Amino acid sequence: MVVCGDDGLAHRLAAELRGVYGEQVTLVVPPGRRTVRPPVVGRARAVSAALLDRVVMAAVNRGNGTTAGTGTGGEPQGERLVEAAEPTEAVLAEAGVDRAAALALVYDDDETNIRAALTARRLNPRLRLVLRLYNRRLGQHIEELLDQAARLATAGGTDGDGSDASVTVLSDADTAAPALAAAAVAGTTKVVQTEGLMLRAVEHPPRPDGRAAPSGLATLALLSATGNDPAFADGSENSGEHGPRLLPDAESVRAARGRGTVVLEQVSYAGPSLPAGRGSGGVVPPFASLFSRRLRWSLAGLVGCVVALAVALSVVTGIHPLGALYLTLLDLFAINDPAKGDPTGRQVLQLLSGLVGLLLLPVLLAAVLEALGTFRTASALRKPPRGLGGHVVLLGLGKIGTRVLTRLRELNIPVVCVESDPEARGLATARRLRVPVVLGDVTQEGVLEAAKIHRAHALLAVTSSDTTNLEAVLYARGVRPGLRAVLRLYDDDFATAVYRTLRAAHPHALTRSRSVTHLAAPAFAGAMLGRQILGAIPVERRVLLFAEVQVGRHPQLAGKTVAQAFEPGLWRVLAVDAAGVDGEVSDAYVLRGEDRVVLAATRRGLAELSPTRALRS
């Protein structure tokens, strides 16, 4: 496996492939990045974390392009490091792309990834490619182009040795945004969709008797043993029995005490999302937003006065109601003849109509000015309205923040954004969605107050700086101690320390720390191994993956019933696409090689499902 990148995702992806799946990895990074500490991830084999870190650091420090070493059984425990400013043809050849099974291009720049992908496809037409692209539409076109090139070169993309020349375009922002949005909003479900099947994972608190509350189609996880003891509530993979337990068996669920559960439910309706609420329109604002509430009441009062005068004129003079309304409007606009010689009632009504006409002029002028002002500011940034409350304060409108903002608005959740850069890419999206934005440094006093943090439902800090996110959360907790807070933190050790400290200081406030690379790396790694990753669901600080696999390629599944294929803590079959089988598929159904299944799996479980791993076993 070859991984090319210039940020933390490349290091985490390489560690994921090496530590979880036991793959030989060549990491291509720019010069000067050798000092970056690789992230800590879970491993599928019994090798101590300290030993693995020493092996990795030794390879990184040497930087001589040699493999760090192998463990027992010939499984690689290190990575080969290549330093290069750009992934040119010579660099890719040095990295061994012509002999590699898969290549991941995870540079932060889309153009760099595309250029390298075209070069790599020419060097190795049978290479499996995984690209990180932020532009979705461009990614679809590039995927089709590279797939077509592979088909022409390999007559279908697969040759006799089973190599797979598929192309997968992913975005770390798209992968992490649903999880970040779900963590910030209580009751928001995490949804995974495949073809016509829509599944969602929902958190349930324990029952009053302390037992776990199993429900839905399956219990995906048991949450941490206690929410009050910060020593074991970090939710990391080394939390032991006190941390979350993924894919527990029925006996473990029944025996659990004081644990919440994450259960799987099926959503039958897969149509369009709910219509967006106020403030989510496009460039043209809705009609009601053209005029203020006070002006709308003034216009309604004047219309009522005109109707009342027309009815009174019809009663006094005996004129038909339509004729009376016509005469009233003429009097209102002062274009009717004076009612000389007419009855007194008619003269009085004409004077009243003229008075209403005088009142109408300033109201019409105010309406015109408000409408012009609304259209003028429709392309400008909105300010948070005075009475806003129960909203989500989103810090940062970069790549991640923009995707999170779009996700929150799709869920019809009110949002106020805070951004320090007036040229940030997400400002255009906020302007299009008509979301209020506060421009300013979040570390400066008064910025969060302008975002109505004291009345907010949650704070979602997704800037690129860990210290800025932490400082904003600490300041917000000082203003409102019970505020729900979600932080984007890269470093695992730092995130765990922050999580424990905030839980200890505010035990009754929900605190979550999320790493974008932590959420995205499993999906990228699964794509490099040829698996279709449908989604990733965070369970505290661990990740549960949903993947679609072919039964025939995995001897651990073929020939077993659905119930027998369940491996607690590793994988569980959730759905079966049984070709040619009529009726429902039960737990007693025997999986055939031609069947496709949807699995919920841990990272270790996906590693164990590897066909090469099964052959080695």
Short mmCIF file of N, CA and C in Angstrom, two decimals, residues 214-359:
data_model
loop_
_atom_site.label_atom_id
_atom_site.label_comp_id
_atom_site.label_asym_id
_atom_site.label_seq_id
_atom_site.Cartn_x
_atom_site.Cartn_y
_atom_site.Cartn_z
N PRO A 214 -32.12 -2.87 25.22
CA PRO A 214 -32.02 -3.33 23.83
C PRO A 214 -33.33 -3.10 23.09
N SER A 215 -33.22 -2.65 21.89
CA SER A 215 -34.40 -2.44 21.06
C SER A 215 -33.94 -2.35 19.62
N GLY A 216 -34.89 -2.17 18.70
CA GLY A 216 -34.54 -2.06 17.30
C GLY A 216 -34.14 -3.39 16.69
N LEU A 217 -33.41 -3.31 15.60
CA LEU A 217 -32.99 -4.52 14.88
C LEU A 217 -31.82 -5.22 15.56
N ALA A 218 -30.92 -4.45 16.14
CA ALA A 218 -29.74 -5.04 16.78
C ALA A 218 -29.11 -4.01 17.69
N THR A 219 -28.40 -4.49 18.71
CA THR A 219 -27.64 -3.62 19.60
C THR A 219 -26.22 -3.51 19.05
N LEU A 220 -25.85 -2.30 18.64
CA LEU A 220 -24.54 -2.10 18.03
C LEU A 220 -23.45 -1.87 19.05
N ALA A 221 -23.76 -1.27 20.20
CA ALA A 221 -22.72 -0.94 21.16
C ALA A 221 -23.32 -0.72 22.53
N LEU A 222 -22.51 -1.00 23.55
CA LEU A 222 -22.79 -0.61 24.92
C LEU A 222 -21.87 0.56 25.24
N LEU A 223 -22.44 1.66 25.74
CA LEU A 223 -21.66 2.84 26.02
C LEU A 223 -20.86 2.66 27.30
N SER A 224 -20.08 3.66 27.65
CA SER A 224 -19.19 3.57 28.81
C SER A 224 -19.97 3.18 30.05
N ALA A 225 -19.27 2.49 30.97
CA ALA A 225 -19.92 1.93 32.15
C ALA A 225 -20.51 3.00 33.03
N THR A 226 -19.94 4.19 33.06
CA THR A 226 -20.46 5.26 33.89
C THR A 226 -20.20 6.59 33.22
N GLY A 227 -21.13 7.49 33.38
CA GLY A 227 -20.95 8.83 32.84
C GLY A 227 -20.44 9.81 33.87
N ASN A 228 -20.25 9.37 35.13
CA ASN A 228 -19.82 10.27 36.19
C ASN A 228 -18.36 10.09 36.58
N ASP A 229 -17.74 9.03 36.16
CA ASP A 229 -16.36 8.77 36.52
C ASP A 229 -15.46 9.12 35.34
N PRO A 230 -14.82 10.29 35.33
CA PRO A 230 -14.03 10.68 34.16
C PRO A 230 -12.81 9.83 33.94
N ALA A 231 -12.43 9.02 34.92
CA ALA A 231 -11.23 8.20 34.75
C ALA A 231 -11.43 7.14 33.69
N PHE A 232 -12.67 6.73 33.48
CA PHE A 232 -12.92 5.65 32.51
C PHE A 232 -13.91 6.09 31.43
N ALA A 233 -14.22 7.35 31.34
CA ALA A 233 -15.23 7.81 30.40
C ALA A 233 -14.64 8.43 29.16
N ASP A 234 -13.37 8.16 28.87
CA ASP A 234 -12.79 8.76 27.69
C ASP A 234 -13.27 8.10 26.42
N GLY A 235 -13.76 6.86 26.51
CA GLY A 235 -14.28 6.19 25.33
C GLY A 235 -13.22 5.76 24.35
N SER A 236 -11.98 5.79 24.73
CA SER A 236 -10.92 5.39 23.81
C SER A 236 -10.82 3.87 23.75
N GLU A 237 -9.95 3.40 22.87
CA GLU A 237 -9.88 1.96 22.65
C GLU A 237 -9.15 1.22 23.77
N ASN A 238 -8.48 1.96 24.65
CA ASN A 238 -7.78 1.32 25.76
C ASN A 238 -8.51 1.53 27.07
N SER A 239 -9.81 1.73 27.03
CA SER A 239 -10.59 1.97 28.24
C SER A 239 -10.95 0.68 28.94
N GLY A 240 -10.69 -0.47 28.34
CA GLY A 240 -10.98 -1.75 28.98
C GLY A 240 -12.46 -1.99 29.11
N GLU A 241 -12.82 -2.70 30.19
CA GLU A 241 -14.21 -3.06 30.41
C GLU A 241 -15.06 -1.85 30.72
N HIS A 242 -14.44 -0.74 31.15
CA HIS A 242 -15.22 0.44 31.50
C HIS A 242 -15.59 1.27 30.27
N GLY A 243 -14.90 1.07 29.17
CA GLY A 243 -15.16 1.84 27.97
C GLY A 243 -16.29 1.24 27.15
N PRO A 244 -16.54 1.79 25.97
CA PRO A 244 -17.62 1.27 25.13
C PRO A 244 -17.28 -0.11 24.59
N ARG A 245 -18.31 -0.92 24.39
CA ARG A 245 -18.15 -2.26 23.82
C ARG A 245 -18.93 -2.32 22.52
N LEU A 246 -18.23 -2.51 21.43
CA LEU A 246 -18.86 -2.54 20.12
C LEU A 246 -19.32 -3.95 19.78
N LEU A 247 -20.50 -4.03 19.18
CA LEU A 247 -21.10 -5.28 18.71
C LEU A 247 -21.11 -6.35 19.81
N PRO A 248 -21.76 -6.07 20.92
CA PRO A 248 -21.82 -7.07 22.00
C PRO A 248 -22.82 -8.16 21.66
N ASP A 249 -22.64 -9.34 22.30
CA ASP A 249 -23.61 -10.41 22.11
C ASP A 249 -24.80 -10.19 23.05
N ALA A 250 -25.84 -11.00 22.87
CA ALA A 250 -27.07 -10.83 23.64
C ALA A 250 -26.84 -11.01 25.13
N GLU A 251 -25.95 -11.94 25.52
CA GLU A 251 -25.68 -12.18 26.93
C GLU A 251 -25.03 -10.96 27.57
N SER A 252 -24.10 -10.31 26.85
CA SER A 252 -23.46 -9.11 27.38
C SER A 252 -24.45 -7.98 27.55
N VAL A 253 -25.39 -7.85 26.63
CA VAL A 253 -26.39 -6.79 26.74
C VAL A 253 -27.29 -7.04 27.95
N ARG A 254 -27.69 -8.29 28.16
CA ARG A 254 -28.55 -8.60 29.30
C ARG A 254 -27.82 -8.39 30.62
N ALA A 255 -26.52 -8.65 30.65
CA ALA A 255 -25.77 -8.54 31.90
C ALA A 255 -25.28 -7.13 32.18
N ALA A 256 -25.37 -6.24 31.22
CA ALA A 256 -24.85 -4.88 31.41
C ALA A 256 -25.70 -4.12 32.42
N ARG A 257 -25.05 -3.30 33.23
CA ARG A 257 -25.72 -2.47 34.23
C ARG A 257 -25.25 -1.03 34.08
N GLY A 258 -26.20 -0.12 34.08
CA GLY A 258 -25.87 1.29 34.04
C GLY A 258 -25.25 1.77 32.74
N ARG A 259 -25.48 1.07 31.66
CA ARG A 259 -24.90 1.45 30.37
C ARG A 259 -25.99 1.85 29.38
N GLY A 260 -25.73 2.92 28.67
CA GLY A 260 -26.57 3.24 27.54
C GLY A 260 -26.24 2.34 26.37
N THR A 261 -27.10 2.33 25.38
CA THR A 261 -26.91 1.46 24.22
C THR A 261 -27.03 2.27 22.94
N VAL A 262 -26.39 1.77 21.89
CA VAL A 262 -26.56 2.28 20.54
C VAL A 262 -27.22 1.16 19.74
N VAL A 263 -28.45 1.39 19.32
CA VAL A 263 -29.22 0.34 18.64
C VAL A 263 -29.45 0.74 17.20
N LEU A 264 -29.70 -0.27 16.39
CA LEU A 264 -29.93 -0.09 14.96
C LEU A 264 -31.42 -0.11 14.68
N GLU A 265 -31.88 0.85 13.93
CA GLU A 265 -33.28 0.92 13.53
C GLU A 265 -33.35 1.11 12.02
N GLN A 266 -34.44 0.65 11.45
CA GLN A 266 -34.65 0.80 10.01
C GLN A 266 -35.60 1.95 9.76
N VAL A 267 -35.24 2.77 8.80
CA VAL A 267 -36.08 3.90 8.40
C VAL A 267 -36.74 3.53 7.09
N SER A 268 -38.05 3.46 7.09
CA SER A 268 -38.75 3.03 5.88
C SER A 268 -38.85 4.14 4.85
N TYR A 269 -38.89 5.40 5.29
CA TYR A 269 -39.03 6.51 4.36
C TYR A 269 -37.65 7.03 3.97
N ALA A 270 -37.37 7.00 2.67
CA ALA A 270 -36.07 7.44 2.18
C ALA A 270 -36.22 8.55 1.16
N GLY A 271 -37.28 9.35 1.31
CA GLY A 271 -37.53 10.43 0.37
C GLY A 271 -36.70 11.65 0.68
N PRO A 272 -37.07 12.80 0.11
CA PRO A 272 -36.30 14.03 0.35
C PRO A 272 -36.40 14.48 1.78
N SER A 273 -35.43 15.28 2.19
CA SER A 273 -35.40 15.76 3.56
C SER A 273 -36.52 16.76 3.79
N LEU A 274 -36.75 17.05 5.06
CA LEU A 274 -37.79 17.99 5.42
C LEU A 274 -37.50 19.35 4.82
N PRO A 275 -38.56 20.12 4.49
CA PRO A 275 -38.31 21.45 3.95
C PRO A 275 -37.59 22.32 4.95
N ALA A 276 -36.68 23.13 4.44
CA ALA A 276 -35.89 23.97 5.33
C ALA A 276 -36.77 25.03 5.97
N GLY A 277 -36.37 25.43 7.14
CA GLY A 277 -37.14 26.41 7.89
C GLY A 277 -36.73 27.81 7.55
N ARG A 278 -37.04 28.70 8.46
CA ARG A 278 -36.78 30.11 8.25
C ARG A 278 -35.29 30.36 8.13
N GLY A 279 -34.95 31.19 7.19
CA GLY A 279 -33.56 31.53 7.04
C GLY A 279 -32.76 30.56 6.21
N SER A 280 -33.44 29.64 5.52
CA SER A 280 -32.68 28.67 4.73
C SER A 280 -32.93 28.83 3.25
N GLY A 281 -33.50 29.92 2.83
CA GLY A 281 -33.80 30.13 1.44
C GLY A 281 -32.56 30.39 0.61
N GLY A 282 -32.79 30.64 -0.67
CA GLY A 282 -31.67 30.91 -1.55
C GLY A 282 -31.38 32.39 -1.62
N VAL A 283 -30.99 32.86 -2.81
CA VAL A 283 -30.63 34.25 -2.97
C VAL A 283 -31.86 35.13 -2.83
N VAL A 284 -33.02 34.72 -3.42
CA VAL A 284 -34.25 35.49 -3.30
C VAL A 284 -34.92 35.14 -1.98
N PRO A 285 -35.14 36.10 -1.10
CA PRO A 285 -35.71 35.79 0.21
C PRO A 285 -37.19 35.49 0.09
N PRO A 286 -37.77 34.77 1.04
CA PRO A 286 -39.20 34.52 1.03
C PRO A 286 -39.98 35.82 1.21
N PHE A 287 -41.25 35.79 0.75
CA PHE A 287 -42.05 37.02 0.76
C PHE A 287 -42.22 37.58 2.17
N ALA A 288 -42.41 36.69 3.16
CA ALA A 288 -42.64 37.17 4.52
C ALA A 288 -41.44 37.92 5.08
N SER A 289 -40.22 37.60 4.57
CA SER A 289 -39.03 38.26 5.10
C SER A 289 -38.79 39.63 4.47
N LEU A 290 -39.59 40.01 3.46
CA LEU A 290 -39.42 41.32 2.86
C LEU A 290 -39.83 42.44 3.81
N PHE A 291 -40.79 42.18 4.68
CA PHE A 291 -41.32 43.19 5.57
C PHE A 291 -41.22 42.72 7.01
N SER A 292 -40.96 43.65 7.90
CA SER A 292 -40.91 43.34 9.31
C SER A 292 -42.30 43.01 9.83
N ARG A 293 -42.33 42.42 11.03
CA ARG A 293 -43.62 42.04 11.61
C ARG A 293 -44.48 43.27 11.89
N ARG A 294 -43.85 44.34 12.39
CA ARG A 294 -44.61 45.56 12.69
C ARG A 294 -45.20 46.17 11.43
N LEU A 295 -44.43 46.14 10.33
CA LEU A 295 -44.95 46.70 9.08
C LEU A 295 -46.09 45.85 8.53
N ARG A 296 -45.99 44.53 8.68
CA ARG A 296 -47.08 43.67 8.20
C ARG A 296 -48.36 43.93 9.00
N TRP A 297 -48.24 44.13 10.29
CA TRP A 297 -49.44 44.46 11.09
C TRP A 297 -50.01 45.82 10.69
N SER A 298 -49.16 46.78 10.36
CA SER A 298 -49.65 48.10 9.92
C SER A 298 -50.42 47.99 8.62
N LEU A 299 -49.88 47.23 7.68
CA LEU A 299 -50.59 47.03 6.41
C LEU A 299 -51.91 46.32 6.62
N ALA A 300 -51.92 45.32 7.49
CA ALA A 300 -53.17 44.61 7.76
C ALA A 300 -54.20 45.54 8.40
N GLY A 301 -53.76 46.44 9.28
CA GLY A 301 -54.70 47.39 9.89
C GLY A 301 -55.29 48.35 8.88
N LEU A 302 -54.49 48.85 7.96
CA LEU A 302 -55.00 49.75 6.94
C LEU A 302 -56.00 49.05 6.02
N VAL A 303 -55.70 47.80 5.65
CA VAL A 303 -56.65 47.06 4.82
C VAL A 303 -57.97 46.87 5.55
N GLY A 304 -57.90 46.59 6.86
CA GLY A 304 -59.12 46.45 7.65
C GLY A 304 -59.92 47.75 7.69
N CYS A 305 -59.22 48.89 7.79
CA CYS A 305 -59.91 50.18 7.79
C CYS A 305 -60.63 50.45 6.47
N VAL A 306 -59.97 50.11 5.36
CA VAL A 306 -60.58 50.31 4.04
C VAL A 306 -61.83 49.46 3.90
N VAL A 307 -61.77 48.19 4.32
CA VAL A 307 -62.94 47.32 4.24
C VAL A 307 -64.07 47.86 5.12
N ALA A 308 -63.72 48.31 6.31
CA ALA A 308 -64.75 48.84 7.20
C ALA A 308 -65.41 50.09 6.60
N LEU A 309 -64.62 50.98 6.01
CA LEU A 309 -65.19 52.18 5.39
C LEU A 309 -66.09 51.82 4.21
N ALA A 310 -65.68 50.81 3.41
CA ALA A 310 -66.51 50.41 2.27
C ALA A 310 -67.83 49.83 2.74
N VAL A 311 -67.82 49.03 3.80
CA VAL A 311 -69.06 48.46 4.33
C VAL A 311 -69.96 49.56 4.87
N ALA A 312 -69.35 50.52 5.59
CA ALA A 312 -70.15 51.63 6.14
C ALA A 312 -70.77 52.46 5.04
N LEU A 313 -70.03 52.73 3.94
CA LEU A 313 -70.55 53.50 2.82
C LEU A 313 -71.70 52.77 2.15
N SER A 314 -71.57 51.43 2.02
CA SER A 314 -72.65 50.65 1.42
C SER A 314 -73.91 50.70 2.27
N VAL A 315 -73.77 50.69 3.58
CA VAL A 315 -74.93 50.74 4.48
C VAL A 315 -75.57 52.12 4.46
N VAL A 316 -74.76 53.18 4.46
CA VAL A 316 -75.29 54.54 4.54
C VAL A 316 -75.97 54.95 3.25
N THR A 317 -75.34 54.64 2.12
CA THR A 317 -75.87 55.12 0.84
C THR A 317 -76.67 54.07 0.08
N GLY A 318 -76.61 52.82 0.46
CA GLY A 318 -77.32 51.76 -0.25
C GLY A 318 -76.67 51.34 -1.54
N ILE A 319 -75.42 51.73 -1.77
CA ILE A 319 -74.70 51.35 -2.99
C ILE A 319 -74.26 49.90 -2.87
N HIS A 320 -74.10 49.26 -4.00
CA HIS A 320 -73.60 47.89 -4.03
C HIS A 320 -72.22 47.83 -3.36
N PRO A 321 -71.91 46.77 -2.62
CA PRO A 321 -70.63 46.71 -1.90
C PRO A 321 -69.41 46.94 -2.80
N LEU A 322 -69.42 46.39 -4.02
CA LEU A 322 -68.28 46.63 -4.90
C LEU A 322 -68.17 48.09 -5.29
N GLY A 323 -69.32 48.72 -5.57
CA GLY A 323 -69.30 50.14 -5.88
C GLY A 323 -68.84 50.97 -4.70
N ALA A 324 -69.27 50.56 -3.50
CA ALA A 324 -68.85 51.29 -2.30
C ALA A 324 -67.34 51.14 -2.09
N LEU A 325 -66.79 49.95 -2.37
CA LEU A 325 -65.34 49.76 -2.24
C LEU A 325 -64.59 50.61 -3.25
N TYR A 326 -65.16 50.73 -4.47
CA TYR A 326 -64.51 51.54 -5.50
C TYR A 326 -64.48 53.02 -5.10
N LEU A 327 -65.61 53.54 -4.61
CA LEU A 327 -65.65 54.93 -4.17
C LEU A 327 -64.72 55.18 -2.98
N THR A 328 -64.62 54.20 -2.09
CA THR A 328 -63.73 54.35 -0.93
C THR A 328 -62.28 54.44 -1.37
N LEU A 329 -61.88 53.60 -2.34
CA LEU A 329 -60.50 53.66 -2.83
C LEU A 329 -60.23 54.99 -3.54
N LEU A 330 -61.23 55.51 -4.30
CA LEU A 330 -61.04 56.82 -4.93
C LEU A 330 -60.83 57.90 -3.87
N ASP A 331 -61.64 57.84 -2.78
CA ASP A 331 -61.45 58.80 -1.71
C ASP A 331 -60.10 58.61 -1.01
N LEU A 332 -59.69 57.36 -0.90
CA LEU A 332 -58.44 57.05 -0.21
C LEU A 332 -57.24 57.67 -0.94
N PHE A 333 -57.27 57.59 -2.26
CA PHE A 333 -56.16 58.13 -3.05
C PHE A 333 -56.41 59.57 -3.50
N ALA A 334 -57.50 60.19 -2.98
CA ALA A 334 -57.79 61.62 -3.24
C ALA A 334 -57.98 61.90 -4.72
N ILE A 335 -58.66 61.01 -5.43
CA ILE A 335 -58.93 61.24 -6.85
C ILE A 335 -60.44 61.26 -7.13
N ASN A 336 -61.25 61.36 -6.09
CA ASN A 336 -62.70 61.43 -6.25
C ASN A 336 -63.16 62.87 -6.05
N ASP A 337 -64.31 63.18 -6.62
CA ASP A 337 -64.87 64.53 -6.45
C ASP A 337 -65.34 64.71 -5.02
N PRO A 338 -65.27 65.96 -4.49
CA PRO A 338 -65.78 66.22 -3.14
C PRO A 338 -67.27 65.89 -3.05
N ALA A 339 -67.70 65.38 -1.91
CA ALA A 339 -69.08 64.95 -1.73
C ALA A 339 -69.95 66.12 -1.30
N LYS A 340 -69.95 67.22 -2.09
CA LYS A 340 -70.79 68.38 -1.78
C LYS A 340 -72.25 68.07 -2.12
N GLY A 341 -73.14 68.42 -1.22
CA GLY A 341 -74.56 68.18 -1.44
C GLY A 341 -74.99 66.77 -1.13
N ASP A 342 -74.03 65.84 -0.83
CA ASP A 342 -74.38 64.46 -0.45
C ASP A 342 -74.79 64.41 1.02
N PRO A 343 -75.39 63.32 1.43
CA PRO A 343 -75.77 63.20 2.85
C PRO A 343 -74.55 63.36 3.75
N THR A 344 -74.82 63.70 5.01
CA THR A 344 -73.74 63.94 5.98
C THR A 344 -72.89 62.69 6.19
N GLY A 345 -73.55 61.52 6.24
CA GLY A 345 -72.80 60.28 6.43
C GLY A 345 -71.79 60.05 5.33
N ARG A 346 -72.17 60.35 4.11
CA ARG A 346 -71.24 60.17 2.98
C ARG A 346 -70.06 61.12 3.10
N GLN A 347 -70.32 62.38 3.52
CA GLN A 347 -69.24 63.34 3.66
C GLN A 347 -68.26 62.94 4.77
N VAL A 348 -68.80 62.43 5.87
CA VAL A 348 -67.93 62.00 6.97
C VAL A 348 -67.05 60.82 6.54
N LEU A 349 -67.63 59.87 5.84
CA LEU A 349 -66.86 58.72 5.38
C LEU A 349 -65.79 59.12 4.38
N GLN A 350 -66.06 60.14 3.56
CA GLN A 350 -65.04 60.59 2.61
C GLN A 350 -63.86 61.22 3.34
N LEU A 351 -64.16 62.01 4.41
CA LEU A 351 -63.08 62.59 5.19
C LEU A 351 -62.25 61.49 5.88
N LEU A 352 -62.91 60.49 6.43
CA LEU A 352 -62.18 59.40 7.06
C LEU A 352 -61.33 58.63 6.05
N SER A 353 -61.86 58.45 4.85
CA SER A 353 -61.07 57.77 3.80
C SER A 353 -59.83 58.57 3.44
N GLY A 354 -59.96 59.89 3.36
CA GLY A 354 -58.80 60.73 3.08
C GLY A 354 -57.76 60.65 4.18
N LEU A 355 -58.23 60.57 5.47
CA LEU A 355 -57.28 60.43 6.57
C LEU A 355 -56.54 59.10 6.51
N VAL A 356 -57.25 58.02 6.18
CA VAL A 356 -56.59 56.73 6.03
C VAL A 356 -55.59 56.77 4.89
N GLY A 357 -55.93 57.53 3.83
CA GLY A 357 -54.99 57.66 2.72
C GLY A 357 -53.71 58.37 3.14
N LEU A 358 -53.82 59.37 4.02
CA LEU A 358 -52.61 60.03 4.53
C LEU A 358 -51.74 59.07 5.35
N LEU A 359 -52.41 58.20 6.13
CA LEU A 359 -51.66 57.22 6.91
C LEU A 359 -51.02 56.15 6.02
#
